[in-house]
Amino acid sequence: MKPSVLVAEDESALVTLLRYNLEREGYRVLEAMDGEEALLVAAEEKPDLVLLDWMLPQLSGIEVCRRLRSRQETRNVPIIMLTARGEETDRIRGLDTGADDYLTKPFSMMELLARLRAVMRRIRPSLAEDVVTVGDIEMDRAAHRVRRAGKEVHLGPTEYKLLDHLIQHPGRVFSREQLLDAVWGSDVYVEARTVDVHVGRLRKALNIDGTADPIRTVRSAGYALEDTPAAAA
């Protein structure tokens, strides 16, 4: 699945430029025009990375960064600060607040994309790897194969996309609506209960004899792929 990037920036021309280049690189782009909206979108969408402007309306980028780091669900999300403030003291302040990198405007789009890829690889290596392993489940994206406990698992295309999204975020609970957006896309209408059907198929395919159920169902919340599932009964 495409990793998502939240662009928290109030300069519309720059947002348009960033969206164009990020989508061309294969990212899904979320937007926020002020600090309050950035916190709301981050809480709802749980982006894989945040590009955060220092001088946002409503709440400053520094305050948004501080609040993201204080929340359990977003404390590990990579953050790259974008700012016209180039003084060393400002860079130090941004990094000390919790930013993973810092880029001074005006910046080269090639440099931004390179730094974004570097942060992704460092903090979320599963987004850059062809082979991802969670527990005894191994997904080889290059070969389009899945194995569990050394045995090949045959999945339909939707179940494969579903696993690909869950395996990037082991232990994180996703609602039906979040999984619909991630797997089917926000521009396609699909009943929320459809997710249950495909999770059931994925669970059945992964539950090889003698293995524990790796998918945790959280009532009224959603589903999560467990790194260390409970032992089979």
Coordinates of N, CA and C in Angstrom, one line a residue:
M1 N 0.8 -1.2 0.0 CA 0.0 0.0 0.0 C 0.9 1.3 0.0
K2 N 0.3 2.3 -0.6 CA 1.0 3.6 -0.6 C 1.2 4.2 0.8
P3 N 2.4 4.6 1.2 CA 2.6 5.3 2.5 C 2.0 6.7 2.3
S4 N 1.4 7.2 3.4 CA 0.7 8.4 3.4 C 1.6 9.5 4.0
V5 N 1.5 10.7 3.5 CA 2.2 11.9 4.0 C 1.2 13.0 4.2
L6 N 1.2 13.5 5.5 CA 0.4 14.7 5.8 C 1.2 16.0 5.5
V7 N 0.7 16.8 4.6 CA 1.4 18.1 4.3 C 0.6 19.2 5.1
A8 N 1.2 19.6 6.2 CA 0.6 20.7 7.0 C 1.3 22.0 6.6
E9 N 0.7 22.8 5.7 CA 1.3 23.9 5.1 C 0.2 24.9 4.7
D10 N 0.3 26.2 4.9 CA -0.7 27.1 4.6 C -0.5 27.9 3.3
E11 N 0.6 27.7 2.6 CA 0.9 28.3 1.3 C 0.3 27.3 0.2
S12 N -0.8 27.7 -0.4 CA -1.5 26.8 -1.3 C -0.6 26.4 -2.5
A13 N 0.2 27.4 -3.0 CA 1.0 27.0 -4.2 C 2.1 26.0 -3.8
L14 N 2.6 26.1 -2.6 CA 3.6 25.1 -2.2 C 2.9 23.7 -2.0
V15 N 1.7 23.7 -1.4 CA 0.9 22.5 -1.2 C 0.7 21.8 -2.5
T16 N 0.3 22.6 -3.5 CA 0.1 22.0 -4.9 C 1.3 21.4 -5.4
L17 N 2.5 22.1 -5.3 CA 3.8 21.5 -5.8 C 4.2 20.3 -5.0
L18 N 4.0 20.3 -3.7 CA 4.3 19.1 -2.9 C 3.4 17.9 -3.2
R19 N 2.1 18.2 -3.4 CA 1.2 17.1 -3.7 C 1.6 16.4 -5.1
Y20 N 1.9 17.3 -6.1 CA 2.3 16.8 -7.4 C 3.5 15.9 -7.3
N21 N 4.5 16.3 -6.6 CA 5.8 15.6 -6.5 C 5.7 14.3 -5.6
L22 N 5.0 14.4 -4.6 CA 4.8 13.3 -3.6 C 4.0 12.2 -4.3
E23 N 2.9 12.6 -5.0 CA 2.1 11.6 -5.7 C 2.8 10.9 -6.8
R24 N 3.7 11.7 -7.5 CA 4.5 11.1 -8.5 C 5.5 10.1 -8.0
E25 N 5.9 10.3 -6.7 CA 6.8 9.4 -6.0 C 6.1 8.2 -5.4
G26 N 4.8 8.2 -5.5 CA 4.0 7.0 -5.0 C 3.4 7.2 -3.6
Y27 N 3.4 8.4 -3.1 CA 2.8 8.6 -1.8 C 1.4 9.1 -1.9
R28 N 0.6 8.7 -0.8 CA -0.8 9.3 -0.7 C -0.7 10.5 0.1
V29 N -1.3 11.6 -0.4 CA -1.1 12.9 0.2 C -2.3 13.4 1.0
L30 N -2.1 13.8 2.3 CA -3.2 14.4 3.1 C -2.8 15.8 3.3
E31 N -3.8 16.7 3.5 CA -3.5 18.1 3.6 C -4.1 18.7 4.8
A32 N -3.4 19.7 5.4 CA -4.0 20.5 6.5 C -3.4 22.0 6.3
M33 N -4.3 22.9 6.4 CA -3.9 24.3 6.2 C -3.6 25.1 7.5
D34 N -3.9 24.5 8.6 CA -3.5 25.2 9.9 C -3.2 24.1 10.9
G35 N -2.7 24.6 12.1 CA -2.3 23.7 13.1 C -3.4 22.8 13.7
E36 N -4.5 23.4 13.9 CA -5.7 22.6 14.5 C -6.1 21.5 13.5
E37 N -6.2 21.8 12.2 CA -6.5 20.8 11.2 C -5.5 19.7 11.1
A38 N -4.2 20.1 11.3 CA -3.1 19.1 11.2 C -3.3 18.1 12.3
L39 N -3.6 18.5 13.5 CA -3.8 17.6 14.6 C -5.0 16.7 14.4
L40 N -6.0 17.2 13.8 CA -7.2 16.5 13.6 C -7.0 15.4 12.5
V41 N -6.3 15.8 11.4 CA -6.1 14.9 10.3 C -5.1 13.8 10.8
A42 N -4.1 14.1 11.6 CA -3.1 13.2 12.1 C -3.8 12.1 13.0
A43 N -4.7 12.6 13.8 CA -5.4 11.7 14.7 C -6.3 10.7 13.9
E44 N -7.0 11.2 12.9 CA -7.9 10.4 12.1 C -7.3 9.5 11.1
E45 N -6.2 10.0 10.5 CA -5.6 9.2 9.4 C -4.3 8.5 9.7
K46 N -3.7 8.9 10.8 CA -2.4 8.3 11.3 C -1.4 8.2 10.1
P47 N -1.0 9.3 9.6 CA -0.1 9.3 8.4 C 1.3 8.6 8.7
D48 N 2.0 8.2 7.7 CA 3.3 7.6 7.9 C 4.4 8.6 8.1
L49 N 4.1 9.8 7.6 CA 5.1 10.9 7.8 C 4.4 12.3 7.8
V50 N 4.9 13.3 8.5 CA 4.3 14.6 8.5 C 5.3 15.6 8.0
L51 N 5.0 16.4 6.9 CA 5.7 17.6 6.5 C 5.1 18.7 7.2
L52 N 5.7 19.4 8.1 CA 5.1 20.4 9.0 C 5.8 21.7 8.9
D53 N 5.0 22.7 8.5 CA 5.4 24.1 8.4 C 5.5 24.7 9.8
W54 N 6.6 25.4 10.0 CA 6.8 26.1 11.3 C 5.7 27.1 11.6
M55 N 5.4 28.0 10.6 CA 4.6 29.2 10.8 C 3.1 28.9 10.4
L56 N 2.5 27.9 11.0 CA 1.1 27.6 10.6 C 0.1 28.5 11.4
P57 N -1.0 28.8 10.8 CA -2.1 29.6 11.6 C -2.7 28.7 12.7
Q58 N -3.4 29.3 13.6 CA -4.1 28.6 14.7 C -3.1 28.1 15.7
L59 N -2.3 27.1 15.3 CA -1.3 26.6 16.2 C 0.0 26.5 15.4
S60 N 1.1 26.9 16.0 CA 2.4 26.9 15.3 C 2.9 25.5 15.1
G61 N 3.8 25.3 14.1 CA 4.3 24.0 13.8 C 5.0 23.4 15.0
I62 N 5.7 24.2 15.8 CA 6.4 23.7 17.0 C 5.4 23.1 18.0
E63 N 4.3 23.8 18.1 CA 3.2 23.3 19.1 C 2.6 22.1 18.5
V64 N 2.3 22.0 17.2 CA 1.8 20.8 16.6 C 2.7 19.6 16.8
C65 N 4.0 19.9 16.6 CA 5.0 18.8 16.8 C 5.0 18.3 18.2
R66 N 5.0 19.3 19.2 CA 5.0 18.9 20.6 C 3.7 18.0 20.9
R67 N 2.6 18.4 20.4 CA 1.4 17.7 20.7 C 1.3 16.3 20.1
L68 N 1.8 16.2 18.8 CA 1.9 14.9 18.2 C 2.8 14.0 18.9
R69 N 3.9 14.5 19.5 CA 4.8 13.7 20.2 C 4.3 13.3 21.6
S70 N 3.3 14.0 22.1 CA 2.7 13.7 23.4 C 1.6 12.7 23.3
R71 N 1.1 12.4 22.1 CA 0.0 11.5 22.0 C 0.5 10.1 21.6
Q72 N -0.1 9.1 22.3 CA 0.3 7.7 22.1 C 0.3 7.3 20.6
E73 N -0.8 7.7 19.9 CA -1.0 7.2 18.6 C -0.1 7.9 17.5
T74 N 0.5 9.0 17.9 CA 1.3 9.7 16.9 C 2.7 10.0 17.3
R75 N 3.1 9.5 18.5 CA 4.4 9.9 19.1 C 5.5 9.4 18.2
N76 N 5.3 8.3 17.4 CA 6.4 7.7 16.6 C 6.3 8.1 15.2
V77 N 5.4 9.0 14.8 CA 5.3 9.4 13.4 C 6.4 10.3 13.0
P78 N 7.2 10.0 11.9 CA 8.3 10.9 11.5 C 7.8 12.3 11.1
I79 N 8.5 13.3 11.6 CA 8.1 14.7 11.3 C 9.3 15.4 10.6
I80 N 9.1 16.0 9.5 CA 10.1 16.9 8.9 C 9.5 18.3 8.9
M81 N 10.3 19.2 9.6 CA 9.9 20.6 9.7 C 10.3 21.4 8.4
L82 N 9.4 22.2 7.9 CA 9.6 23.1 6.8 C 9.5 24.6 7.3
T83 N 10.5 25.4 7.1 CA 10.5 26.7 7.6 C 11.4 27.7 6.9
A84 N 11.1 29.0 7.0 CA 12.0 30.0 6.5 C 13.0 30.4 7.5
R85 N 12.9 29.9 8.7 CA 13.8 30.3 9.8 C 15.0 29.4 9.7
G86 N 16.1 29.9 9.4 CA 17.4 29.2 9.1 C 18.4 29.2 10.2
E87 N 18.1 30.0 11.3 CA 19.1 30.1 12.3 C 19.3 28.8 13.1
E88 N 20.6 28.6 13.5 CA 20.9 27.4 14.2 C 20.1 27.1 15.4
T89 N 19.8 28.2 16.2 CA 19.0 28.1 17.4 C 17.6 27.6 17.0
D90 N 17.0 28.0 15.9 CA 15.7 27.6 15.4 C 15.7 26.1 15.1
R91 N 16.8 25.7 14.3 CA 16.9 24.3 14.0 C 17.0 23.4 15.2
I92 N 17.8 23.8 16.2 CA 17.9 23.1 17.4 C 16.6 23.0 18.1
R93 N 15.9 24.1 18.2 CA 14.6 24.1 18.9 C 13.6 23.1 18.2
G94 N 13.6 23.1 16.8 CA 12.7 22.2 16.1 C 13.0 20.8 16.4
L95 N 14.3 20.4 16.3 CA 14.8 19.0 16.6 C 14.5 18.6 18.0
D96 N 14.7 19.6 18.9 CA 14.5 19.2 20.4 C 13.0 19.0 20.7
T97 N 12.2 19.6 19.9 CA 10.7 19.5 20.1 C 10.3 18.1 19.7
G98 N 11.0 17.5 18.8 CA 10.7 16.1 18.3 C 10.7 15.9 16.8
A99 N 11.1 16.9 16.1 CA 11.2 16.8 14.6 C 12.4 15.8 14.3
D100 N 12.2 15.0 13.2 CA 13.2 14.1 12.8 C 14.2 14.7 11.8
D101 N 13.7 15.8 11.1 CA 14.6 16.5 10.2 C 14.1 17.9 10.0
Y102 N 14.9 18.7 9.4 CA 14.6 20.2 9.3 C 15.0 20.7 8.0
L103 N 14.1 21.3 7.2 CA 14.5 21.8 5.9 C 14.1 23.3 5.8
T104 N 15.1 24.1 5.4 CA 14.9 25.6 5.3 C 14.4 26.0 3.9
K105 N 13.3 26.8 3.9 CA 12.8 27.4 2.6 C 13.7 28.5 2.2
P106 N 13.8 28.7 0.8 CA 13.4 27.8 -0.2 C 14.2 26.5 -0.3
F107 N 13.6 25.4 -0.6 CA 14.4 24.2 -0.7 C 14.2 23.5 -2.0
S108 N 15.2 22.6 -2.3 CA 15.1 21.8 -3.6 C 14.1 20.7 -3.4
M109 N 13.2 20.5 -4.3 CA 12.3 19.4 -4.2 C 13.0 18.0 -4.2
M110 N 14.1 17.9 -4.9 CA 14.9 16.7 -5.0 C 15.5 16.4 -3.6
E111 N 15.9 17.5 -2.9 CA 16.5 17.3 -1.6 C 15.4 16.9 -0.6
L112 N 14.2 17.5 -0.7 CA 13.1 17.1 0.2 C 12.8 15.7 0.0
L113 N 12.6 15.2 -1.2 CA 12.2 13.8 -1.4 C 13.3 12.9 -0.9
A114 N 14.6 13.3 -1.1 CA 15.7 12.4 -0.6 C 15.6 12.3 0.9
R115 N 15.4 13.4 1.6 CA 15.3 13.4 3.0 C 14.1 12.6 3.5
L116 N 13.0 12.8 2.8 CA 11.8 12.0 3.2 C 12.1 10.5 3.1
R117 N 12.7 10.1 2.0 CA 13.0 8.7 1.8 C 13.9 8.2 2.9
A118 N 14.9 9.0 3.3 CA 15.9 8.6 4.3 C 15.2 8.5 5.7
V119 N 14.3 9.4 6.0 CA 13.6 9.3 7.3 C 12.7 8.1 7.3
M120 N 12.0 7.8 6.2 CA 11.2 6.6 6.1 C 12.0 5.4 6.3
R121 N 13.1 5.3 5.6 CA 13.9 4.1 5.8 C 14.4 3.9 7.2
R122 N 14.8 5.0 7.8 CA 15.4 4.9 9.2 C 14.3 4.6 10.2
I123 N 13.2 5.2 10.1 CA 12.2 5.1 11.2 C 11.2 4.0 10.9
R124 N 10.8 3.9 9.6 CA 9.8 2.9 9.2 C 10.4 2.0 8.1
P125 N 11.4 1.1 8.4 CA 12.1 0.4 7.4 C 11.1 -0.5 6.6
S126 N 10.0 -0.9 7.2 CA 9.1 -1.8 6.4 C 8.5 -1.2 5.2
L127 N 8.5 0.2 5.2 CA 8.0 0.9 4.0 C 9.0 0.8 2.8
A128 N 10.3 0.5 3.1 CA 11.3 0.5 2.1 C 11.8 -0.9 1.7
E129 N 11.3 -1.8 2.5 CA 11.8 -3.2 2.3 C 11.0 -4.0 1.3
D130 N 11.6 -4.9 0.6 CA 10.8 -5.8 -0.3 C 10.3 -7.0 0.5
V131 N 11.0 -7.4 1.6 CA 10.6 -8.5 2.4 C 10.3 -7.9 3.8
V132 N 9.1 -8.1 4.3 CA 8.7 -7.6 5.6 C 8.3 -8.8 6.4
T133 N 8.8 -8.9 7.7 CA 8.4 -10.0 8.6 C 7.8 -9.5 9.8
V134 N 6.7 -10.1 10.2 CA 6.0 -9.8 11.5 C 5.7 -11.1 12.1
G135 N 6.3 -11.4 13.3 CA 6.1 -12.7 13.9 C 6.6 -13.8 12.9
D136 N 5.8 -14.8 12.6 CA 6.1 -15.9 11.7 C 5.6 -15.7 10.3
I137 N 5.1 -14.4 10.0 CA 4.5 -14.1 8.7 C 5.5 -13.3 7.9
E138 N 5.8 -13.8 6.7 CA 6.8 -13.1 5.9 C 6.1 -12.7 4.6
M139 N 6.2 -11.4 4.2 CA 5.6 -10.9 2.9 C 6.8 -10.5 2.0
D140 N 6.9 -11.1 0.9 CA 7.9 -10.7 -0.1 C 7.1 -9.9 -1.2
R141 N 7.3 -8.6 -1.2 CA 6.6 -7.7 -2.1 C 7.1 -7.9 -3.5
A142 N 8.4 -8.1 -3.7 CA 8.9 -8.2 -5.0 C 8.4 -9.5 -5.7
A143 N 8.3 -10.6 -5.0 CA 7.8 -11.8 -5.6 C 6.3 -12.0 -5.4
H144 N 5.7 -11.1 -4.7 CA 4.2 -11.1 -4.4 C 3.8 -12.4 -3.8
R145 N 4.6 -12.8 -2.7 CA 4.4 -14.1 -2.0 C 4.3 -13.8 -0.5
V146 N 3.5 -14.7 0.1 CA 3.3 -14.6 1.6 C 3.6 -16.0 2.1
R147 N 4.4 -16.1 3.2 CA 4.6 -17.3 3.9 C 4.3 -17.2 5.3
R148 N 3.9 -18.3 5.9 CA 3.7 -18.3 7.4 C 4.3 -19.6 7.9
A149 N 5.2 -19.4 8.9 CA 5.9 -20.6 9.5 C 6.5 -21.4 8.4
G150 N 7.0 -20.7 7.4 CA 7.7 -21.4 6.3 C 6.8 -22.0 5.2
K151 N 5.5 -21.9 5.4 CA 4.6 -22.5 4.4 C 4.0 -21.4 3.6
E152 N 3.9 -21.6 2.3 CA 3.3 -20.6 1.4 C 1.8 -20.4 1.7
V153 N 1.4 -19.1 1.7 CA 0.0 -18.7 1.9 C -0.6 -18.1 0.7
H154 N -1.7 -18.7 0.2 CA -2.3 -18.2 -1.1 C -3.4 -17.2 -0.7
L155 N -3.2 -16.0 -1.2 CA -4.2 -14.9 -0.9 C -4.8 -14.3 -2.2
G156 N -6.0 -13.9 -2.1 CA -6.6 -13.1 -3.2 C -6.0 -11.7 -3.2
P157 N -6.3 -11.0 -4.3 CA -5.7 -9.6 -4.4 C -6.1 -8.7 -3.3
T158 N -7.3 -8.7 -2.9 CA -7.8 -7.8 -1.8 C -7.2 -8.2 -0.5
E159 N -7.1 -9.5 -0.2 CA -6.6 -10.0 1.0 C -5.1 -9.7 1.1
Y160 N -4.4 -9.7 0.0 CA -3.0 -9.4 -0.1 C -2.8 -7.9 0.2
K161 N -3.6 -7.0 -0.3 CA -3.5 -5.6 0.0 C -3.8 -5.3 1.4
L162 N -4.8 -6.0 2.0 CA -5.2 -5.9 3.4 C -4.0 -6.3 4.3
L163 N -3.4 -7.4 4.0 CA -2.2 -7.8 4.8 C -1.1 -6.8 4.6
D164 N -0.9 -6.3 3.4 CA 0.2 -5.4 3.2 C 0.1 -4.1 4.0
H165 N -1.1 -3.7 4.2 CA -1.4 -2.5 5.0 C -1.2 -2.8 6.5
L166 N -1.7 -3.9 7.0 CA -1.7 -4.3 8.4 C -0.2 -4.6 8.8
I167 N 0.6 -5.2 7.9 CA 1.9 -5.7 8.3 C 2.9 -4.5 8.4
Q168 N 2.5 -3.3 7.8 CA 3.3 -2.1 8.0 C 3.1 -1.5 9.4
H169 N 2.0 -1.9 10.1 CA 1.7 -1.3 11.4 C 1.4 -2.3 12.4
P170 N 2.3 -3.2 12.7 CA 1.9 -4.3 13.6 C 1.5 -3.8 15.0
G171 N 0.4 -4.4 15.4 CA -0.2 -4.0 16.7 C -1.1 -2.8 16.7
R172 N -1.2 -2.1 15.6 CA -2.0 -0.9 15.5 C -3.4 -1.3 15.1
V173 N -4.4 -0.8 15.8 CA -5.8 -1.1 15.5 C -6.4 -0.2 14.4
F174 N -6.9 -0.7 13.4 CA -7.5 0.1 12.3 C -9.0 -0.2 12.3
S175 N -9.8 0.9 12.1 CA -11.2 0.8 12.0 C -11.6 0.3 10.6
R176 N -12.8 -0.2 10.4 CA -13.3 -0.6 9.1 C -13.1 0.6 8.1
E177 N -13.4 1.8 8.5 CA -13.4 2.9 7.6 C -11.9 3.2 7.2
Q178 N -11.0 3.1 8.1 CA -9.6 3.3 7.8 C -9.1 2.2 6.8
L179 N -9.5 1.0 7.0 CA -9.1 -0.1 6.1 C -9.7 0.1 4.7
L180 N -10.9 0.5 4.7 CA -11.6 0.8 3.4 C -10.8 1.8 2.6
D181 N -10.4 2.9 3.2 CA -9.7 4.0 2.6 C -8.3 3.5 2.1
A182 N -7.6 2.7 3.0 CA -6.3 2.2 2.6 C -6.3 1.2 1.5
V183 N -7.3 0.3 1.5 CA -7.3 -0.9 0.6 C -8.1 -0.6 -0.7
W184 N -9.3 0.0 -0.5 CA -10.1 0.2 -1.7 C -10.0 1.7 -2.2
G185 N -9.6 2.6 -1.3 CA -9.5 4.0 -1.8 C -10.7 4.8 -1.3
S186 N -10.5 6.1 -1.0 CA -11.6 6.9 -0.5 C -12.6 7.3 -1.6
D187 N -12.3 7.1 -2.9 CA -13.2 7.5 -3.9 C -14.1 6.3 -4.4
V188 N -14.0 5.2 -3.7 CA -14.8 4.0 -4.1 C -15.8 3.7 -3.0
Y189 N -17.1 3.6 -3.3 CA -18.1 3.2 -2.3 C -18.1 1.7 -2.0
V190 N -17.8 1.3 -0.9 CA -17.9 -0.1 -0.5 C -18.5 -0.2 0.9
E191 N -19.4 -1.1 1.2 CA -20.0 -1.3 2.5 C -18.9 -1.6 3.5
A192 N -19.0 -1.0 4.7 CA -18.0 -1.2 5.7 C -17.9 -2.7 6.1
R193 N -19.1 -3.4 6.1 CA -19.1 -4.8 6.4 C -18.3 -5.7 5.5
T194 N -18.0 -5.1 4.3 CA -17.1 -5.8 3.3 C -15.8 -6.1 3.9
V195 N -15.3 -5.2 4.8 CA -14.0 -5.4 5.4 C -14.0 -6.7 6.2
D196 N -15.1 -6.9 7.0 CA -15.2 -8.1 7.8 C -15.1 -9.4 7.0
V197 N -15.7 -9.4 5.8 CA -15.6 -10.5 4.9 C -14.2 -10.8 4.5
H198 N -13.5 -9.8 4.1 CA -12.1 -10.0 3.6 C -11.1 -10.3 4.8
V199 N -11.4 -9.7 5.9 CA -10.5 -10.0 7.1 C -10.8 -11.5 7.4
G200 N -12.0 -11.9 7.3 CA -12.3 -13.3 7.6 C -11.5 -14.3 6.6
R201 N -11.5 -13.9 5.4 CA -10.8 -14.7 4.4 C -9.3 -14.7 4.6
L202 N -8.7 -13.5 5.0 CA -7.3 -13.4 5.3 C -7.0 -14.2 6.6
R203 N -7.8 -14.1 7.6 CA -7.6 -14.9 8.8 C -7.6 -16.4 8.5
K204 N -8.5 -16.8 7.7 CA -8.6 -18.3 7.4 C -7.4 -18.7 6.6
A205 N -6.9 -17.9 5.7 CA -5.7 -18.3 4.9 C -4.5 -18.3 5.8
L206 N -4.4 -17.4 6.8 CA -3.2 -17.3 7.6 C -3.2 -18.4 8.8
N207 N -4.4 -18.9 9.1 CA -4.4 -19.8 10.2 C -4.1 -21.2 9.8
I208 N -2.8 -21.4 9.5 CA -2.3 -22.8 9.2 C -2.3 -23.6 10.4
D209 N -2.5 -24.9 10.3 CA -2.6 -25.9 11.4 C -1.4 -25.6 12.4
G210 N -1.8 -25.5 13.6 CA -0.8 -25.4 14.7 C -0.3 -24.0 14.9
T211 N -0.8 -23.0 14.2 CA -0.4 -21.6 14.4 C -1.5 -20.8 15.1
A212 N -1.1 -19.8 15.8 CA -2.1 -18.9 16.4 C -2.7 -17.9 15.5
D213 N -3.9 -17.4 15.8 CA -4.6 -16.4 15.0 C -3.8 -15.1 15.1
P214 N -3.2 -14.5 14.0 CA -2.4 -13.3 14.1 C -3.3 -12.0 14.1
I215 N -4.6 -12.2 13.8 CA -5.4 -11.0 13.6 C -6.3 -10.8 14.9
R216 N -6.1 -9.7 15.5 CA -6.9 -9.4 16.7 C -8.1 -8.5 16.4
T217 N -9.2 -8.9 16.8 CA -10.5 -8.2 16.6 C -10.7 -7.4 17.9
V218 N -10.9 -6.1 17.7 CA -11.2 -5.2 18.9 C -12.6 -4.7 18.7
R219 N -13.5 -5.2 19.6 CA -14.9 -4.9 19.4 C -15.2 -3.3 19.4
S220 N -15.9 -2.9 18.4 CA -16.3 -1.5 18.2 C -15.1 -0.7 17.8
A221 N -14.0 -1.3 17.5 CA -12.8 -0.5 17.1 C -12.2 -0.9 15.8
G222 N -12.0 -2.2 15.6 CA -11.4 -2.7 14.3 C -10.6 -3.9 14.5
Y223 N -9.5 -3.9 13.6 CA -8.6 -5.0 13.6 C -7.1 -4.6 13.7
A224 N -6.3 -5.6 14.1 CA -4.9 -5.3 14.2 C -4.2 -6.6 13.9
L225 N -3.0 -6.5 13.3 CA -2.1 -7.7 13.1 C -1.1 -7.7 14.2
E226 N -1.1 -8.8 15.0 CA -0.3 -8.9 16.2 C 1.1 -9.4 15.8
D227 N 2.1 -8.8 16.4 CA 3.5 -9.2 16.2 C 3.7 -10.6 16.9
T228 N 3.2 -10.8 18.1 CA 3.3 -12.0 18.8 C 1.9 -12.5 19.2
P229 N 1.2 -13.2 18.3 CA -0.2 -13.6 18.6 C -0.3 -14.6 19.7
A230 N -1.4 -14.6 20.4 CA -1.6 -15.6 21.5 C -1.5 -17.0 21.0
A231 N -1.0 -17.9 21.8 CA -0.8 -19.3 21.4 C -2.2 -19.9 21.0
A232 N -2.1 -20.8 20.0 CA -3.3 -21.5 19.6 C -3.8 -22.4 20.7
A233 N -5.2 -22.5 20.8 CA -5.7 -23.4 21.8 C -5.5 -24.8 21.5

